[in-house]
Amino acid sequence: MKVEFYRHNLTDQDKREVDAVIDSLFLTTGEWTKKFEEKLALYVGSKYAVGLASCTNALELALKYFCIGQGDEVITTPMSFVATANAIEYTGAKPVFVDVEKSTGNIDADLIERSITKNTKAILPVHLYGQICDMRKIRAIADKYNLKIIEDAAHCIEGTRDGVKVGELGDIACYSFYATKNITSGEGGATTCNDQNIYEWMLKARQHGLSTNAVNRYVKKYEHYDMEFLGMKCNMSNIQAALLINQVDRIDGLLTAKESAAEKFNEGFKNNSHIGLPSVLKNSKHARHVYTIWVSPDKRDEYMDKIYESGVGVAVNFRPIHLMKYYKEKYGYKPGDFPVSEKIGSSTISIPFYPKLKDEEISYVINSINKIVTG
Ligand SMILES: *Cc1c(COP(=O)(O)O)cnc(C)c1O
């Protein structure tokens, strides 16, 4: 049997929505983008959403809104995809890593305060695998030191923790619709916020800082535009938005299917003492982006090869960012600097996890892995 690491969930309804865009006048940012933004904002419970080309762009724009740049520091986690730290690098600021919790892999809020300096401007937590960080604690620290919070919610549109939703306590939250994310347009991203000034700035910043967007320039009588500030070019097109619109309506159903797959995996690995799992927080809704198992670090790569050979797709989420060549060379990071992140990074194997997984595929994955991970 072959079980791919990921399969998307696009349907005929999504195809028809894209057809409608193709039959319309504007392929780029327009009415579909706006409709998607309204749906996303409503779903996460924020006032405003802005569709962008990627989460990486979203993170960079969010940092730029707060004028974060050269000489500034931003506190984040090494247990993430490189995009998180790279966005900080693009602005000229320095990513300052703080180690993570053993049980969840999320940034350890108790370690944040000691890394704050006079140059710290923001905290950039990542809701790893779909579980929300301790946002109440992080908000309290941010308020005490007058810092901004930018949430990397690339794994977590659906999550809540102790009644706190994604984006609720942060200043700006950033989402990804990359090919393997919970809802996808192949590539895509967004920000949400509750501040009208941020919202209006984002609308311009995604299109060079221009005062009007393309649709407004052409649909109405031609109007000259001005460029108010140096923005980026990272707007979400109608085509991307058309792919996403109906996925937002289906998102809770998709999550239920993943929740059920997660329960089957939990049950299947329960009696294997050589497999550990991240804890699932109580009083929370897990967005279930990634299902990862933790195995012995010295055998991880060998196990990965064997699992792959058995026909089961695998990935590593994530090797810690501070040990990537660029970050080691630029900042002198070395093994031992963030031991918990390093331990997770060398133990973790992500396995196939998507709503379309069939029961017999789930059983095959469980059986293959239990045969391979034995010591
Ligand atoms: C996927 C991902 C990103 C980047 O998303 P893009 O839309 O590909 O730019 C950022 N942060 C995390 C944690 C991710 O997993």
Coordinates of C-alpha atoms and ligand atoms in Angstrom, one line a residue:
M1 CA 0.0 0.0 0.0
K2 CA 1.1 3.6 -0.6
V3 CA -0.1 6.3 1.7
E4 CA 1.0 9.8 0.6
F5 CA 2.1 12.3 3.2
Y6 CA -0.6 14.7 2.1
R7 CA -3.6 14.9 -0.1
H8 CA -5.6 18.1 -0.5
N9 CA -9.4 18.3 -0.1
L10 CA -10.4 20.4 -3.1
T11 CA -13.8 19.5 -4.5
D12 CA -15.9 20.1 -7.6
Q13 CA -17.4 23.1 -5.7
D14 CA -14.0 24.6 -5.6
K15 CA -13.4 24.0 -9.3
R16 CA -16.7 25.7 -10.1
E17 CA -15.7 28.7 -8.0
V18 CA -12.4 29.0 -9.9
D19 CA -14.3 28.7 -13.2
A20 CA -16.4 31.6 -12.2
V21 CA -13.3 33.7 -11.6
I22 CA -12.0 32.7 -15.0
D23 CA -15.3 33.7 -16.6
S24 CA -15.1 37.1 -14.9
L25 CA -13.0 40.1 -15.6
F26 CA -10.4 40.1 -12.9
L27 CA -8.1 37.3 -12.0
T28 CA -6.2 39.3 -9.4
T29 CA -7.4 40.8 -6.1
G30 CA -11.1 41.6 -6.3
E31 CA -14.5 40.5 -5.2
W32 CA -13.5 36.8 -4.4
T33 CA -10.6 38.0 -2.3
K34 CA -12.9 40.3 -0.4
K35 CA -15.5 37.6 0.2
F36 CA -12.8 35.2 1.4
E37 CA -11.5 37.9 3.8
E38 CA -14.9 38.4 5.2
K39 CA -15.4 34.6 5.8
L40 CA -12.0 34.2 7.3
A41 CA -12.5 37.1 9.7
L42 CA -15.9 35.8 10.7
Y43 CA -14.5 32.3 11.3
V44 CA -11.6 33.3 13.5
G45 CA -13.6 36.0 15.2
S46 CA -11.5 39.0 14.3
K47 CA -12.8 42.2 12.8
Y48 CA -10.6 42.3 9.7
A49 CA -8.7 39.9 7.4
V50 CA -6.4 40.7 4.5
G51 CA -5.6 38.1 1.8
L52 CA -1.9 37.8 0.9
A53 CA 0.4 35.7 -1.3
S54 CA 1.9 33.8 1.7
C55 CA 2.3 33.6 5.4
T56 CA 5.9 34.6 5.1
N57 CA 4.7 37.8 3.5
A58 CA 2.1 38.2 6.2
L59 CA 4.7 37.9 8.9
E60 CA 7.0 40.4 7.2
L61 CA 4.2 42.9 6.7
A62 CA 3.1 42.6 10.3
L63 CA 6.6 43.3 11.5
K64 CA 6.9 46.3 9.1
Y65 CA 3.6 47.7 10.3
F66 CA 5.2 48.1 13.7
C67 CA 8.3 49.7 12.1
I68 CA 10.5 46.8 13.3
G69 CA 13.9 46.8 11.6
Q70 CA 17.6 47.2 12.0
G71 CA 18.7 47.2 15.7
D72 CA 15.5 45.7 16.9
E73 CA 15.0 42.2 18.4
V74 CA 12.0 39.9 18.1
I75 CA 11.5 37.0 20.4
T76 CA 10.4 33.7 18.7
T77 CA 10.8 30.0 18.8
P78 CA 13.4 27.8 17.1
M79 CA 10.8 25.0 16.8
S80 CA 9.2 26.2 13.6
F81 CA 9.5 26.4 9.9
V82 CA 12.4 28.7 8.8
A83 CA 9.8 31.2 7.5
T84 CA 9.1 32.4 11.0
A85 CA 12.7 33.6 11.7
N86 CA 13.3 34.6 8.0
A87 CA 10.5 37.1 8.2
I88 CA 12.3 38.8 11.0
E89 CA 15.6 38.7 9.1
Y90 CA 14.0 40.4 6.1
T91 CA 13.2 43.4 8.2
G92 CA 16.8 43.7 9.4
A93 CA 15.8 42.9 13.0
K94 CA 17.3 40.0 15.0
P95 CA 15.3 36.8 15.8
V96 CA 16.0 36.0 19.5
F97 CA 15.1 32.4 20.1
V98 CA 13.5 31.1 23.3
D99 CA 13.3 27.4 24.0
V100 CA 10.0 25.4 24.0
E101 CA 7.8 23.4 26.3
K102 CA 8.7 19.7 26.4
S103 CA 5.1 18.6 26.2
T104 CA 3.8 20.6 23.3
G105 CA 6.8 22.1 21.5
N106 CA 5.2 25.6 21.9
I107 CA 7.4 28.5 23.0
D108 CA 7.9 28.3 26.8
A109 CA 6.2 31.5 28.1
D110 CA 8.1 31.2 31.4
L111 CA 11.4 31.7 29.6
I112 CA 10.5 34.7 27.5
E113 CA 11.1 37.5 30.1
R114 CA 14.8 36.7 30.6
S115 CA 15.4 37.2 26.9
I116 CA 13.9 40.7 26.8
T117 CA 16.4 43.5 26.3
K118 CA 16.0 47.2 25.6
N119 CA 15.9 46.4 21.9
T120 CA 13.0 43.9 22.1
K121 CA 10.0 45.1 20.1
A122 CA 7.8 42.1 19.6
I123 CA 7.1 38.5 20.5
L124 CA 6.3 36.1 17.6
P125 CA 4.8 32.9 19.0
V126 CA 4.0 29.9 16.7
H127 CA 1.0 27.8 17.5
L128 CA 2.9 24.6 16.7
Y129 CA 1.0 21.7 15.0
G130 CA -2.3 23.6 15.7
Q131 CA -2.2 24.1 19.5
I132 CA -2.3 27.6 20.8
C133 CA 0.5 29.0 22.9
D134 CA -0.1 30.3 26.4
M135 CA -1.4 33.6 25.0
R136 CA -2.7 34.9 28.3
K137 CA 0.8 34.7 29.8
I138 CA 2.4 36.1 26.6
R139 CA 0.0 39.0 26.5
A140 CA 0.8 39.8 30.1
I141 CA 4.5 39.9 29.4
A142 CA 4.0 42.0 26.2
D143 CA 1.9 44.5 28.2
K144 CA 4.5 44.7 30.9
Y145 CA 7.3 45.5 28.5
N146 CA 5.2 47.3 25.9
L147 CA 5.8 44.8 23.1
K148 CA 3.7 43.8 20.1
I149 CA 2.5 40.3 19.5
I150 CA 2.5 38.8 16.1
E151 CA 1.0 35.3 16.0
D152 CA 2.3 32.8 13.5
A153 CA -1.0 30.9 13.0
A154 CA 0.1 29.0 9.9
H155 CA -0.9 25.7 11.7
C156 CA -3.9 27.1 13.5
I157 CA -7.0 28.7 12.0
E158 CA -9.4 26.6 14.1
G159 CA -7.7 26.6 17.5
T160 CA -8.9 27.9 20.9
R161 CA -7.3 27.6 24.3
D162 CA -9.1 28.4 27.6
G163 CA -11.7 30.3 25.5
V164 CA -9.0 32.4 23.8
K165 CA -9.2 32.2 20.0
V166 CA -6.4 32.6 17.5
G167 CA -5.6 36.2 16.9
E168 CA -7.6 37.3 19.9
L169 CA -4.8 38.4 22.2
G170 CA -2.1 39.1 19.6
D171 CA -2.0 42.4 17.6
I172 CA -1.8 40.7 14.2
A173 CA -2.2 37.0 13.4
C174 CA -0.7 35.5 10.2
Y175 CA -2.1 32.4 8.3
S176 CA -0.8 30.2 5.6
F177 CA -2.7 28.4 2.7
Y178 CA 0.4 26.7 1.4
A179 CA -0.1 23.3 -0.3
T180 CA 0.0 21.2 2.8
K181 CA -1.9 23.4 5.3
N182 CA -5.4 22.8 6.7
I183 CA -7.0 24.8 4.0
T184 CA -5.0 25.5 0.8
S185 CA -4.8 27.4 -2.4
G186 CA -1.4 26.0 -3.2
E187 CA 0.2 29.2 -2.1
G188 CA -1.5 31.9 -0.1
G189 CA -1.6 33.7 3.2
A190 CA -3.5 36.3 5.3
T191 CA -3.4 38.5 8.3
T192 CA -6.2 39.2 10.8
C193 CA -6.5 42.0 13.3
N194 CA -9.0 44.0 15.2
D195 CA -7.5 47.5 14.5
Q196 CA -8.9 49.4 11.5
N197 CA -5.6 51.3 11.1
I198 CA -3.7 48.1 10.7
Y199 CA -6.3 46.8 8.3
E200 CA -6.3 49.8 6.0
W201 CA -2.5 49.9 6.0
M202 CA -2.3 46.2 5.1
L203 CA -4.7 46.7 2.1
K204 CA -2.2 49.2 0.7
A205 CA 1.0 47.5 1.8
R206 CA 0.2 44.4 -0.1
Q207 CA 0.1 46.4 -3.3
H208 CA 3.3 48.5 -3.2
G209 CA 1.6 51.1 -0.8
L210 CA -0.7 52.3 -3.6
S211 CA -3.7 54.4 -2.7
T212 CA -6.2 52.3 -4.7
N213 CA -6.1 48.7 -5.9
A214 CA -6.3 47.5 -9.5
V215 CA -10.0 46.7 -9.6
N216 CA -10.8 50.2 -8.4
R217 CA -8.5 51.7 -10.9
Y218 CA -10.2 50.0 -13.9
V219 CA -13.7 49.3 -12.9
K220 CA -14.6 52.9 -12.2
K221 CA -13.6 55.9 -14.2
Y222 CA -9.8 55.9 -14.4
E223 CA -8.3 57.6 -11.4
H224 CA -4.7 58.4 -10.8
Y225 CA -3.1 56.6 -8.0
D226 CA -0.4 57.7 -5.6
M227 CA 2.1 55.7 -3.7
E228 CA 2.0 56.6 0.0
F229 CA 4.8 54.4 1.3
L230 CA 7.0 51.5 0.2
G231 CA 4.8 48.4 0.5
M232 CA 5.4 45.0 -0.9
K233 CA 3.7 43.1 -3.8
C234 CA 2.0 40.2 -2.1
N235 CA -1.8 40.5 -2.7
M236 CA -4.0 37.4 -2.9
S237 CA -5.6 36.9 -6.3
N238 CA -9.3 36.1 -7.0
I239 CA -8.2 32.6 -8.2
Q240 CA -6.5 31.8 -4.8
A241 CA -9.5 33.2 -2.9
A242 CA -12.0 31.2 -5.0
L243 CA -10.1 28.0 -4.0
L244 CA -10.3 29.0 -0.3
I245 CA -13.8 30.5 0.0
N246 CA -15.7 27.2 0.3
Q247 CA -13.0 25.5 2.3
V248 CA -13.7 28.0 5.1
D249 CA -17.3 26.7 5.1
R250 CA -16.0 23.1 5.3
I251 CA -13.3 23.7 7.8
D252 CA -15.0 22.3 10.9
G253 CA -16.0 19.1 9.0
L254 CA -12.4 18.7 7.8
L255 CA -11.3 19.1 11.4
T256 CA -13.7 16.5 12.7
A257 CA -12.3 14.0 10.2
K258 CA -8.8 14.8 11.3
E259 CA -9.8 14.5 15.0
S260 CA -11.1 11.1 14.3
A261 CA -7.9 10.1 12.5
A262 CA -5.9 11.4 15.4
E263 CA -7.8 9.3 17.9
K264 CA -7.2 6.2 15.8
F265 CA -3.4 7.0 15.7
N266 CA -3.4 7.7 19.5
E267 CA -5.0 4.3 20.1
G268 CA -2.7 2.5 17.6
F269 CA 0.5 3.8 19.2
K270 CA -0.7 3.7 22.8
N271 CA 1.0 0.4 23.6
N272 CA 4.2 1.1 21.9
S273 CA 6.6 2.3 24.6
H274 CA 9.1 3.5 22.0
I275 CA 6.7 6.1 20.7
G276 CA 6.0 9.4 22.5
L277 CA 3.4 12.0 21.5
P278 CA 3.0 15.7 22.1
S279 CA 0.4 16.4 24.8
V280 CA -3.0 17.7 23.9
L281 CA -4.0 20.6 26.1
K282 CA -7.2 20.4 28.1
N283 CA -9.8 23.1 27.6
S284 CA -8.5 23.6 24.1
K285 CA -9.5 23.0 20.5
H286 CA -6.5 21.6 18.6
A287 CA -6.4 22.6 15.0
R288 CA -4.7 19.3 14.1
H289 CA -2.4 20.5 11.4
V290 CA 0.4 17.9 11.9
Y291 CA 0.4 14.5 13.6
T292 CA 3.9 13.8 14.8
I293 CA 5.4 10.9 16.8
W294 CA 8.6 11.1 18.9
V295 CA 11.1 8.3 18.7
S296 CA 14.6 7.7 19.9
P297 CA 16.9 10.5 18.4
D298 CA 19.7 8.1 17.4
K299 CA 17.3 5.9 15.4
R300 CA 15.0 8.6 14.0
D301 CA 16.5 8.8 10.5
E302 CA 16.8 5.0 10.2
Y303 CA 13.1 4.7 11.2
M304 CA 12.1 7.4 8.7
D305 CA 13.8 5.6 5.9
K306 CA 12.1 2.3 6.8
I307 CA 8.7 3.9 7.2
Y308 CA 9.1 5.6 3.8
E309 CA 10.2 2.3 2.2
S310 CA 7.0 0.7 3.6
G311 CA 5.1 3.1 1.4
V312 CA 4.1 5.7 4.1
G313 CA 5.0 9.3 3.5
V314 CA 7.0 11.1 6.3
A315 CA 8.4 14.5 7.0
V316 CA 10.2 16.3 9.8
N317 CA 8.4 19.3 11.5
F318 CA 10.9 20.7 12.3
R319 CA 14.7 20.7 12.6
P320 CA 15.3 23.7 14.9
I321 CA 16.0 26.9 13.1
H322 CA 19.0 28.0 15.1
L323 CA 20.9 25.0 13.8
M324 CA 20.4 25.9 10.1
K325 CA 23.7 26.8 8.5
Y326 CA 22.6 30.5 7.9
Y327 CA 21.6 31.0 11.5
K328 CA 24.6 29.2 13.0
E329 CA 27.0 31.2 10.9
K330 CA 25.3 34.6 11.3
Y331 CA 24.7 34.4 15.1
G332 CA 27.1 31.7 16.3
Y333 CA 24.3 29.3 17.6
K334 CA 25.5 25.8 18.4
P335 CA 24.0 22.5 19.6
G336 CA 23.0 22.7 23.2
D337 CA 21.7 26.3 23.0
F338 CA 18.0 25.3 23.0
P339 CA 18.0 21.7 24.2
V340 CA 14.3 21.0 24.3
S341 CA 13.8 22.2 20.7
E342 CA 16.9 20.1 19.6
K343 CA 15.5 17.0 21.3
I344 CA 12.1 17.4 19.6
G345 CA 13.8 18.2 16.3
S346 CA 15.9 15.0 16.4
S347 CA 13.0 12.8 17.6
T348 CA 10.1 13.9 15.5
I349 CA 8.5 12.1 12.6
S350 CA 5.3 13.6 11.0
I351 CA 3.1 11.0 9.4
P352 CA 0.2 11.1 6.8
F353 CA -2.6 13.2 8.3
Y354 CA -5.5 14.6 6.3
P355 CA -9.3 14.2 6.1
K356 CA -9.2 11.9 3.1
L357 CA -7.2 9.2 5.0
K358 CA -9.2 6.0 4.8
D359 CA -9.5 3.6 7.7
E360 CA -7.4 0.9 6.0
E361 CA -4.7 3.5 5.3
I362 CA -4.7 4.5 9.0
S363 CA -4.4 0.9 10.0
Y364 CA -1.6 0.3 7.5
V365 CA 0.3 3.4 8.8
I366 CA -0.1 2.2 12.4
N367 CA 1.0 -1.4 11.7
S368 CA 4.0 -0.4 9.6
I369 CA 5.2 2.0 12.2
N370 CA 4.7 -0.3 15.1
K371 CA 6.7 -3.0 13.2
I372 CA 9.5 -0.6 12.5
V373 CA 9.8 1.4 15.8
T374 CA 10.7 -1.4 18.2
G375 CA 13.6 -0.2 20.2
Ligands
LIG1 C1 4.1 27.0 6.3 C2 4.6 27.8 7.5 C3 4.9 29.2 7.3 C4 5.1 29.8 5.9 O1 3.9 29.8 5.2 P1 4.0 30.2 3.6 O2 2.5 30.5 3.3 O3 4.5 29.1 2.9 O4 4.8 31.4 3.5 C5 5.2 30.0 8.4 N1 5.2 29.5 9.6 C6 5.0 28.2 9.8 C7 5.0 27.7 11.2 C8 4.6 27.3 8.8 O5 4.4 26.0 9.0

